[in-house]
Amino acid sequence: MCGFVGFTNTPVAADPAAVVKAMADRIVHRGPDDADYYVDGDVSLGFRRLSIIDLEGGRQPILNEDGTKVLVFNGEIYNFQSLREDLLQKGHVFKTRTDSETILHGYEEYGKQVLQKLRGMFAFVIWDKVKKQLFGARDIFGIKPFYYYHKDGQFLFGSEIKSFLSHPGFVKELDEDRIPEYLSYEYIPDERTIFKNVYKLPGSHCFTYQDGKLEVERYYRIRYQIEDDKSLEYWEEQIQKEFTESVAMHQIADVEVGCFLSSGVDSSFVVREISKGTEKVKTFSVGYEEEKYSELPYAQEFSRAVGVPNISNKVDADDFFEAMPTIQYMLDEPLPNPSEIPLYFLAQNARKYVKVVLSGEGADELFGGYPMYLQGGHFAQYTKKVPRPVRKLAGAVAGKLPEFKGKHFLVRGSMEPYQRFMRANYVFADPNERQKYLKKPITSKRPEEYSKRYFDEVQGLDEPTQLQYVDMHTWMIYDILLKADRMSMANSLELRVPFLDKKMLELSCRIPSRYRADCATETTKKALRSAALKELPEKTARMKKLGFPVPLSDWLMQDKYYNMVKEAFQSDIAEKFFVTSELMKLLDDHKSGKAKNMQKIWSFYTFIVWYDQFFVKN
């Protein structure tokens, strides 16, 4: 596990060795154990290492046998031992016992087809000195980050955007036109970022860069091949079989591995599985002084039930607000998901004991864990039974009537699935409302249009499956996995996600939606929960999703924290972008109890704190 940086050498960087070192030092938190560099006449590569496998010999950048190819890599390849054996038989010579070297020799042997053989989380770049070509890729889920900057002959890349700040050719510019999308989704919902000319390499994509030309292509597609004739018992067995294998592979390390543990079925299932082979595996949980928001009692009860130690810490309001500037800096782009803050403190505490933790991210997206998938199932039944013209008429009539039970359903039922996608209006239910807070007129398309391309790719599938597919390409990669990577790596902790395994994905794509989000019984993750019931206490296996609850709404009503946000809302930064009188109305209405505006308030506050970090202080 590490962070890497690099760039193609141009006259702008007069001393590329010094520049690449400065860039790598910006992300020292990703790899405090070691650093090394490669510089030639064409490219510069930098590496920061967190030693997990082959502690003594795993230094990067790594060169192949004849020195013609150079690799920098972030992540873990869980099937590297079998790949290594295959490559040894084909005559490749290894200098280390690392998983990273298997990518390098695999690329020598198979070219970009090596990507089809890798099982793990990764982002990497290989420089071919003979072809004068860069080749890079990101894992199929996008667990590990990859950013690049491309402008006026400058090509920079790395694990975090902040590393670009140390390159003299990087022009730091805010893309103000992206703020409206941020205010709807809480993240930028496509390959662009909030910085001009800075892009995210999507998951399942690779690139080549040669002679100033960049080509990006998709190397893997998620395909649903539903098997309707299998029983629930069959899927339970398959899930347990693949999960056992995945957890075992995700434990490969030369250091101790621990687990995050919340109150939910996903992390509990991971803990139970790892505890079979590691009796006293350390588990880590976080909570609040405010008991009604804290998951700690559930986590502690479960850890006692399975006989593993649980190490917990609590976050209070002062901790929460004081950490915000650091957290927004670590995230690179503004992300107003309040759960990132307890996650930061959870990782900070875990790092005192271990270097690696397993976590439960991805189970909801693969196996149908969000309530909106059930809602999607109800819409699917409605659209199947009621002809489209009738639905359109019912929605139009209902929209003009005063509020009544079922109005929302009828209005949304008249729409296409992409138009009622709730994540597109996550912060503002009415996207038009954003304009009254913004000084600059909105010129971008409606928020749901950014997700439409993913719905189009799975048009023939039922709505719950469409929603899962879209979530895996947007919400999961731009929110869930981003905060998991940044909050863990901010504390030099490697976080692994055994649900997000290639074979687990392929299995989930065969399971009928009635065994994922079951509308008939209002059960999310039905097959996964059924498998977990054989391993976990019933209370844990049936636990409803809490989603890392936070007492932020209550705190914003207290004078101390209200005044902190008020100061930000009346700042020069707020005045630059927003109608501050409208921001204050949001805040005052929330404090007085007139309206619950926590998510909107936090979205604006987050942006202001983030902007201060990247455009005032750095």
XYZ file of C-alpha atoms in Angstrom:
618
model
C 0.000 0.000 0.000
C 1.334 3.394 -0.866
C 0.838 6.585 -2.751
C 2.510 7.472 -6.009
C 3.070 10.561 -8.118
C 4.547 11.229 -11.523
C 4.740 13.457 -14.543
C 6.170 13.703 -18.018
C 9.219 15.929 -17.965
C 8.908 19.337 -19.621
C 10.969 22.526 -19.401
C 8.498 23.782 -16.729
C 10.088 21.410 -14.195
C 13.716 22.535 -14.344
C 14.709 20.118 -11.569
C 12.404 17.099 -11.987
C 14.068 15.117 -9.193
C 13.343 17.867 -6.677
C 9.795 18.349 -7.981
C 8.838 14.669 -7.845
C 10.197 14.431 -4.293
C 8.158 17.487 -3.246
C 5.051 15.955 -4.828
C 5.582 12.652 -2.999
C 6.162 14.475 0.284
C 2.685 16.025 -0.043
C 1.220 12.532 0.393
C 3.651 11.188 2.997
C 0.629 10.028 5.056
C -0.043 7.374 2.405
C 3.418 5.898 2.892
C 5.449 6.996 5.913
C 7.689 3.888 5.940
C 9.789 4.495 2.832
C 10.244 6.600 -0.299
C 12.058 6.256 -3.600
C 12.119 7.883 -7.035
C 12.839 7.260 -10.702
C 13.829 10.066 -13.057
C 15.006 9.900 -16.663
C 14.895 12.317 -19.582
C 11.197 11.693 -20.195
C 9.370 10.923 -16.951
C 9.659 11.302 -13.194
C 8.040 8.828 -10.768
C 7.746 9.070 -6.998
C 6.627 6.579 -4.384
C 5.663 6.640 -0.703
C 5.388 3.225 0.954
C 3.352 1.745 3.770
C 5.055 -1.637 4.213
C 2.566 -4.535 4.239
C 4.050 -7.358 2.101
C 7.784 -8.141 1.774
C 8.692 -5.544 4.390
C 12.379 -5.511 3.498
C 12.309 -5.882 -0.304
C 9.193 -4.110 -1.541
C 10.620 -0.731 -2.480
C 9.249 1.019 -5.575
C 9.608 2.180 -8.314
C 10.371 -1.363 -9.505
C 12.214 -2.105 -12.767
C 11.905 -5.276 -14.842
C 14.849 -7.589 -15.650
C 16.395 -5.466 -18.398
C 15.434 -2.092 -16.939
C 13.169 -1.117 -19.845
C 9.949 -0.906 -17.821
C 9.283 0.845 -14.509
C 6.255 0.431 -12.205
C 4.662 2.497 -9.432
C 1.665 0.841 -7.799
C -0.839 1.481 -5.013
C -3.013 -1.338 -3.662
C -2.926 -5.082 -3.125
C -3.157 -7.965 -5.610
C -4.696 -10.839 -3.662
C -4.002 -13.575 -6.209
C -0.377 -12.509 -6.756
C 1.069 -15.808 -5.533
C -0.594 -17.862 -8.280
C 0.244 -15.179 -10.872
C 3.860 -15.233 -9.714
C 4.071 -19.025 -10.167
C 2.668 -18.708 -13.679
C 5.192 -15.996 -14.588
C 8.133 -17.888 -13.048
C 7.260 -20.880 -15.243
C 7.312 -18.539 -18.251
C 10.869 -17.503 -17.402
C 10.431 -14.197 -15.592
C 12.974 -13.327 -12.912
C 11.683 -11.789 -9.667
C 13.769 -9.597 -7.369
C 11.164 -9.356 -4.579
C 8.291 -11.276 -2.963
C 5.868 -8.422 -3.621
C 2.512 -8.415 -5.350
C 3.558 -5.279 -7.246
C 6.247 -7.101 -9.208
C 3.664 -9.556 -10.568
C 1.908 -6.644 -12.300
C 5.147 -5.540 -13.954
C 6.089 -9.012 -15.250
C 2.451 -9.708 -16.059
C 2.403 -6.630 -18.276
C 5.617 -7.807 -19.971
C 3.988 -11.176 -20.678
C 0.382 -10.248 -21.452
C 0.315 -6.518 -22.199
C -2.881 -4.817 -21.047
C -4.618 -8.228 -20.897
C -2.911 -8.633 -17.519
C -5.780 -6.526 -16.161
C -8.151 -9.458 -16.755
C -6.003 -11.613 -14.472
C -5.697 -9.285 -11.475
C -7.846 -9.815 -8.399
C -7.506 -6.975 -5.962
C -7.523 -3.219 -5.486
C -5.054 -1.209 -7.491
C -3.965 1.889 -9.305
C -0.666 1.757 -11.146
C 1.489 3.242 -13.903
C 4.122 1.496 -16.022
C 6.663 3.509 -17.996
C 7.982 1.750 -21.115
C 11.351 3.365 -21.865
C 11.599 1.756 -25.318
C 8.139 2.751 -26.580
C 8.257 6.047 -24.645
C 4.775 5.176 -23.408
C 2.941 5.354 -20.093
C 0.339 2.700 -19.339
C -1.867 2.870 -16.254
C -5.039 1.393 -14.808
C -7.456 1.423 -11.890
C -9.208 -1.596 -10.334
C -12.697 -2.549 -11.491
C -14.472 -0.928 -8.521
C -12.233 2.132 -8.186
C -11.198 1.240 -4.631
C -7.817 2.894 -5.075
C -7.682 6.500 -6.357
C -6.094 7.771 -9.561
C -6.038 11.411 -10.675
C -4.401 13.119 -13.611
C -3.878 16.663 -14.858
C -3.713 17.223 -18.605
C -3.179 20.678 -20.073
C -0.776 22.408 -22.494
C 1.567 19.442 -22.791
C 1.625 18.861 -19.027
C 0.653 15.359 -17.869
C 0.704 14.817 -14.110
C -0.729 11.832 -12.242
C -0.960 10.558 -8.701
C -2.918 9.055 -5.846
C -4.117 12.431 -4.560
C -4.736 15.799 -6.232
C -2.857 17.696 -3.529
C 0.437 16.289 -4.827
C -0.020 18.412 -7.982
C 0.263 21.566 -5.870
C 4.032 20.993 -5.709
C 4.493 20.914 -9.494
C 5.380 24.316 -11.062
C 3.393 23.471 -14.193
C 0.136 22.821 -12.361
C -2.367 25.653 -12.733
C -4.762 25.459 -9.795
C -8.203 26.651 -10.911
C -11.610 26.103 -9.378
C -14.258 24.938 -11.831
C -17.092 27.020 -10.414
C -19.544 25.574 -12.937
C -19.360 22.252 -11.049
C -20.717 23.646 -7.767
C -24.377 23.013 -8.746
C -23.697 19.288 -9.303
C -21.831 19.148 -6.017
C -24.859 20.714 -4.313
C -27.140 18.012 -5.697
C -25.045 14.859 -5.353
C -22.566 15.974 -2.627
C -19.783 14.992 -5.055
C -18.870 15.663 -8.702
C -20.766 12.828 -10.446
C -18.473 12.054 -13.387
C -14.803 11.813 -14.394
C -14.165 15.517 -13.931
C -13.244 17.108 -10.604
C -13.876 20.496 -9.044
C -10.422 21.553 -10.319
C -10.163 22.536 -13.975
C -8.201 20.048 -16.119
C -7.960 17.503 -13.270
C -9.708 14.185 -13.899
C -10.451 10.921 -12.133
C -9.533 7.766 -14.015
C -12.770 5.765 -13.606
C -12.783 2.305 -12.110
C -12.476 -0.485 -14.745
C -10.489 1.860 -17.017
C -6.920 2.005 -18.265
C -4.989 4.583 -20.255
C -1.974 5.054 -22.505
C -0.095 8.303 -22.846
C 2.380 8.704 -25.711
C 3.664 11.655 -27.730
C 1.368 14.019 -25.824
C -1.763 12.001 -26.643
C -3.942 10.429 -23.938
C -6.256 7.487 -24.664
C -8.589 6.146 -21.971
C -10.524 2.902 -22.421
C -12.721 0.588 -20.399
C -11.270 -2.880 -19.820
C -14.052 -4.457 -17.716
C -17.843 -4.257 -17.705
C -20.226 -5.358 -14.971
C -22.670 -7.771 -16.604
C -25.786 -9.210 -14.980
C -26.557 -12.796 -15.996
C -29.442 -13.644 -13.687
C -30.069 -17.310 -12.830
C -33.740 -17.450 -11.926
C -33.964 -21.191 -11.369
C -31.805 -21.403 -8.215
C -33.148 -21.515 -4.653
C -32.361 -19.140 -1.812
C -30.447 -21.973 -0.113
C -28.232 -22.305 -3.187
C -27.326 -18.604 -3.083
C -26.626 -18.787 0.664
C -24.087 -21.557 0.043
C -22.475 -19.724 -2.870
C -22.164 -16.495 -0.904
C -20.570 -18.271 2.048
C -18.155 -20.146 -0.210
C -16.952 -17.092 -2.148
C -16.912 -14.891 0.953
C -14.737 -17.351 2.872
C -12.240 -17.349 0.011
C -12.301 -13.575 -0.378
C -11.746 -12.872 3.327
C -8.858 -15.360 3.394
C -7.228 -13.611 0.414
C -7.771 -10.176 1.945
C -5.885 -11.295 5.065
C -2.622 -11.866 3.155
C -0.049 -9.606 4.824
C 3.248 -9.659 6.693
C 1.710 -7.505 9.445
C -1.264 -7.911 11.800
C -4.727 -7.438 10.267
C -7.693 -6.065 12.242
C -11.357 -5.260 11.458
C -13.696 -2.309 11.603
C -16.936 -3.239 13.360
C -20.201 -1.279 13.318
C -23.643 -2.527 14.306
C -24.511 -3.854 10.847
C -24.508 -7.245 9.190
C -21.705 -6.450 6.704
C -18.828 -5.667 9.062
C -20.088 -8.301 11.522
C -19.982 -10.950 8.785
C -16.387 -9.945 7.997
C -15.398 -10.143 11.677
C -17.068 -13.526 12.133
C -15.298 -14.943 9.083
C -11.837 -13.666 9.990
C -12.283 -14.767 13.621
C -12.520 -18.411 12.500
C -8.820 -18.379 11.637
C -7.630 -15.512 13.834
C -9.110 -16.145 17.251
C -8.277 -12.821 18.894
C -8.550 -10.518 15.884
C -8.738 -6.921 17.064
C -11.933 -5.097 16.136
C -12.405 -1.334 16.166
C -15.586 0.702 16.647
C -16.482 4.361 17.062
C -19.418 6.114 18.683
C -20.644 9.298 20.339
C -21.309 10.515 23.846
C -24.925 10.896 22.673
C -26.147 7.327 23.172
C -29.078 7.521 20.757
C -26.652 8.043 17.847
C -24.029 5.569 18.958
C -23.588 2.120 17.419
C -21.068 1.132 20.096
C -23.412 -0.931 22.311
C -24.375 -3.145 19.332
C -20.774 -3.592 18.199
C -19.561 -4.371 21.707
C -22.377 -6.864 22.280
C -21.505 -8.661 19.031
C -17.774 -8.743 19.744
C -18.502 -10.390 23.100
C -20.801 -12.905 21.401
C -18.072 -14.059 18.983
C -15.257 -13.715 21.513
C -13.037 -11.079 19.913
C -11.571 -7.965 21.574
C -13.216 -4.648 20.699
C -11.319 -1.375 20.951
C -13.549 1.681 20.768
C -13.340 5.446 20.910
C -15.907 8.227 21.111
C -16.167 11.470 19.152
C -17.655 14.626 20.613
C -18.800 17.825 18.886
C -15.497 19.630 19.503
C -13.540 16.769 17.918
C -15.967 16.756 15.005
C -15.702 20.451 14.133
C -11.975 20.783 14.865
C -11.163 17.936 12.454
C -13.097 19.420 9.527
C -10.228 21.435 7.931
C -7.822 18.486 8.075
C -10.440 16.108 6.719
C -11.429 18.333 3.790
C -7.760 18.755 2.898
C -7.263 15.003 2.967
C -10.316 14.456 0.743
C -8.960 16.724 -2.071
C -12.497 17.671 -3.131
C -15.321 18.854 -0.856
C -17.382 15.951 0.475
C -20.155 16.792 2.963
C -20.852 13.239 4.140
C -20.823 13.629 7.950
C -19.903 9.959 8.418
C -16.390 10.651 7.088
C -15.503 12.349 10.389
C -16.156 9.436 12.778
C -14.475 7.235 10.157
C -11.385 9.444 10.391
C -11.258 9.038 14.180
C -11.969 5.315 13.908
C -8.984 4.907 11.568
C -6.829 7.095 13.805
C -7.519 4.841 16.786
C -7.075 1.582 14.834
C -3.668 2.739 13.546
C -2.335 2.680 17.103
C -2.675 -1.117 17.003
C -2.554 -2.363 13.372
C -1.529 -1.334 9.856
C -4.337 -3.137 7.996
C -8.087 -3.428 8.616
C -10.904 -5.206 6.804
C -14.215 -3.390 6.395
C -17.714 -4.031 5.041
C -17.971 -1.451 2.231
C -19.579 -2.622 -1.004
C -22.018 -5.180 0.368
C -24.976 -2.810 -0.023
C -24.234 -2.016 -3.657
C -23.550 -5.632 -4.672
C -26.232 -7.429 -2.676
C -29.068 -4.866 -2.515
C -28.704 -3.143 0.850
C -30.261 0.303 0.423
C -33.971 0.998 1.085
C -34.192 2.873 -2.229
C -33.730 -0.477 -4.011
C -36.968 -1.674 -2.382
C -38.652 1.521 -3.517
C -37.285 0.862 -7.005
C -38.911 -2.560 -6.863
C -42.287 -1.018 -6.037
C -41.928 1.401 -8.960
C -41.007 -1.537 -11.200
C -44.212 -3.382 -10.211
C -46.269 -0.235 -10.767
C -44.812 0.481 -14.207
C -45.323 -3.158 -15.200
C -49.019 -3.136 -14.259
C -50.016 0.383 -15.332
C -49.603 1.530 -18.969
C -47.258 4.468 -19.513
C -49.929 6.940 -20.760
C -52.034 6.244 -17.645
C -49.002 6.731 -15.379
C -48.161 10.003 -17.128
C -51.716 11.298 -16.679
C -51.907 10.192 -13.019
C -48.568 11.875 -12.294
C -49.588 15.118 -14.004
C -52.896 15.289 -12.120
C -51.349 14.339 -8.765
C -48.657 16.992 -9.192
C -51.280 19.746 -9.285
C -53.191 18.579 -6.203
C -52.504 19.448 -2.526
C -50.468 16.952 -0.502
C -52.085 13.543 0.016
C -50.825 10.060 0.841
C -49.399 8.504 -2.331
C -48.905 11.787 -4.223
C -45.112 11.426 -4.224
C -45.355 7.864 -5.565
C -47.742 8.803 -8.405
C -45.638 11.775 -9.493
C -42.387 9.814 -9.450
C -44.071 6.765 -10.988
C -44.767 8.805 -14.116
C -41.028 9.385 -14.601
C -38.287 7.276 -16.146
C -35.989 5.498 -13.635
C -33.119 7.924 -14.236
C -35.428 10.900 -13.591
C -36.460 9.653 -10.161
C -32.943 8.622 -9.130
C -32.831 9.961 -5.575
C -29.031 10.315 -5.396
C -29.154 12.945 -8.147
C -31.084 15.175 -5.725
C -29.450 13.941 -2.555
C -29.064 17.383 -0.968
C -31.717 19.390 -2.824
C -34.927 17.472 -3.541
C -35.798 20.229 -6.003
C -32.661 20.941 -8.053
C -34.058 24.331 -9.098
C -33.797 25.464 -5.476
C -29.998 25.570 -5.731
C -30.040 28.759 -7.789
C -31.293 30.986 -4.981
C -28.122 30.252 -3.012
C -25.698 30.714 -5.926
C -24.429 34.035 -7.242
C -23.522 32.579 -10.626
C -26.369 31.375 -12.897
C -26.514 27.600 -13.340
C -25.639 26.653 -16.903
C -25.071 22.902 -16.437
C -27.599 20.192 -17.233
C -30.103 18.876 -14.701
C -28.478 16.616 -12.088
C -30.222 13.416 -13.176
C -28.693 13.749 -16.661
C -25.269 12.861 -15.241
C -26.548 9.416 -14.231
C -28.601 8.739 -17.360
C -25.723 7.110 -19.267
C -25.465 4.366 -16.631
C -29.217 3.715 -16.708
C -28.961 3.485 -20.511
C -26.293 0.782 -20.200
C -28.690 -1.499 -18.277
C -32.020 -0.529 -19.832
C -33.349 -4.079 -20.062
C -32.897 -4.906 -16.365
C -35.380 -4.399 -13.523
C -35.235 -1.114 -11.637
C -33.572 -2.349 -8.401
C -30.759 -3.845 -10.494
C -30.435 -0.640 -12.505
C -30.113 1.321 -9.263
C -27.400 -1.003 -7.987
C -25.492 -0.694 -11.252
C -25.702 3.108 -11.198
C -24.657 3.224 -7.548
C -21.559 1.160 -8.298
C -20.530 3.675 -10.975
C -21.305 6.850 -8.998
C -22.189 6.809 -5.276
C -19.873 3.938 -4.364
C -16.768 5.173 -6.168
C -17.176 8.942 -5.646
C -18.439 8.880 -2.054
C -18.240 5.577 -0.155
C -14.877 4.330 -1.426
C -13.337 7.785 -1.629
C -13.923 8.569 2.042
C -12.893 5.040 3.051
C -9.562 5.394 1.243
C -8.839 8.974 2.349
C -9.829 8.644 5.996
C -7.812 5.440 6.419
C -4.777 6.650 4.459
C -4.830 10.009 6.262
C -3.851 7.872 9.253
C -1.447 5.600 7.314
C -3.848 2.672 7.638
C -4.632 0.245 4.820
C -8.343 -0.521 4.474
C -9.385 -3.651 2.576
C -12.905 -4.474 1.406
C -13.516 -8.234 0.918
C -17.058 -7.751 -0.426
C -15.536 -5.842 -3.353
C -13.847 -8.823 -4.891
C -14.126 -9.789 -8.546
C -15.646 -13.201 -7.781
C -18.039 -11.734 -5.212
C -19.192 -9.263 -7.883
C -19.684 -11.961 -10.500
C -21.691 -14.001 -7.993
C -23.901 -11.041 -7.052
C -24.639 -10.438 -10.747
C -26.214 -13.892 -11.016
C -28.611 -13.517 -8.045
C -32.243 -12.587 -8.875
C -33.376 -9.232 -7.491
C -35.960 -10.938 -5.244
C -32.998 -12.364 -3.317
C -31.264 -9.001 -3.226
C -33.903 -6.338 -2.472
C -37.093 -8.305 -1.761
C -40.109 -5.988 -2.041
C -42.557 -8.662 -0.927
C -41.034 -8.845 2.553
C -39.340 -5.416 2.535
C -35.991 -7.144 3.107
C -32.713 -5.693 1.887
C -29.731 -7.986 1.119
C -31.996 -11.024 1.479
C -29.553 -13.695 0.291
C -26.622 -12.140 2.131
C -28.617 -11.874 5.358
C -29.758 -15.492 4.974
C -26.133 -16.591 4.601
C -25.143 -14.446 7.590
C -27.924 -15.944 9.740
C -26.014 -19.229 9.728
C -22.973 -17.467 11.192
C -24.242 -14.505 13.233
C -26.706 -13.879 16.058
C -30.164 -13.296 14.567
C -30.292 -9.764 16.015
C -27.146 -8.830 14.087
C -28.085 -10.559 10.821
C -31.460 -8.790 10.746
C -30.181 -5.381 11.898
C -31.560 -2.568 9.723
C -29.069 -0.241 8.066
C -28.182 2.715 10.295
C -25.635 4.308 7.957
C -23.202 5.738 10.527
C -25.693 8.085 12.298
C -24.300 11.473 13.390
C -25.699 13.956 15.978
C -24.798 16.875 13.696
C -28.356 18.114 13.341
C -28.573 18.533 17.126
C -25.144 20.167 17.379
C -26.058 22.811 14.791
C -28.778 24.013 17.178
C -26.224 24.671 19.933
C -24.834 28.224 20.131
C -21.160 27.246 19.921
C -21.458 25.301 16.666
C -24.170 27.511 15.222
C -21.760 30.442 15.631
C -18.891 28.550 13.975
C -21.046 27.898 10.915
C -22.445 31.441 11.036
C -18.910 32.832 10.862
C -18.219 30.709 7.767
C -21.528 31.725 6.165
C -20.629 35.415 6.599
C -17.036 35.033 5.427
C -15.384 36.452 2.304
C -15.351 32.949 0.813
C -19.114 32.564 1.250
C -19.662 36.045 -0.159
C -17.637 35.118 -3.260
C -19.909 32.230 -4.306
C -23.170 32.285 -2.360
C -26.077 34.541 -1.411
C -25.141 34.771 2.257
C -28.558 36.006 3.404
C -30.067 32.760 2.092
C -27.360 30.708 3.820
C -28.163 32.435 7.116
C -31.875 31.782 6.662
C -31.102 28.069 6.240
C -29.032 28.108 9.419
C -31.478 30.189 11.466
C -34.494 28.126 10.406
C -32.645 24.985 11.474
C -31.631 26.429 14.854
C -35.170 27.591 15.606
C -36.638 24.217 14.607
C -38.629 25.634 11.676
C -36.950 23.253 9.228
C -34.434 20.406 9.220
C -31.685 21.780 7.008
C -28.656 19.848 8.261
C -27.582 18.349 4.925
C -27.870 21.628 3.038
C -26.082 23.577 5.764
C -23.298 21.011 5.902
C -22.869 21.034 2.109
C -22.295 24.790 2.045
C -20.132 24.753 5.176
C -18.019 21.891 3.801
C -17.365 23.753 0.557
C -16.282 26.888 2.454
C -13.922 24.923 4.723
C -12.528 23.014 1.712
C -11.994 26.193 -0.342
C -10.124 27.773 2.552
C -7.779 24.779 2.636
C -7.007 24.669 -1.086
C -7.279 28.275 -2.237
C -6.353 30.300 0.857
C -4.029 28.206 3.018
C -2.465 25.960 0.329
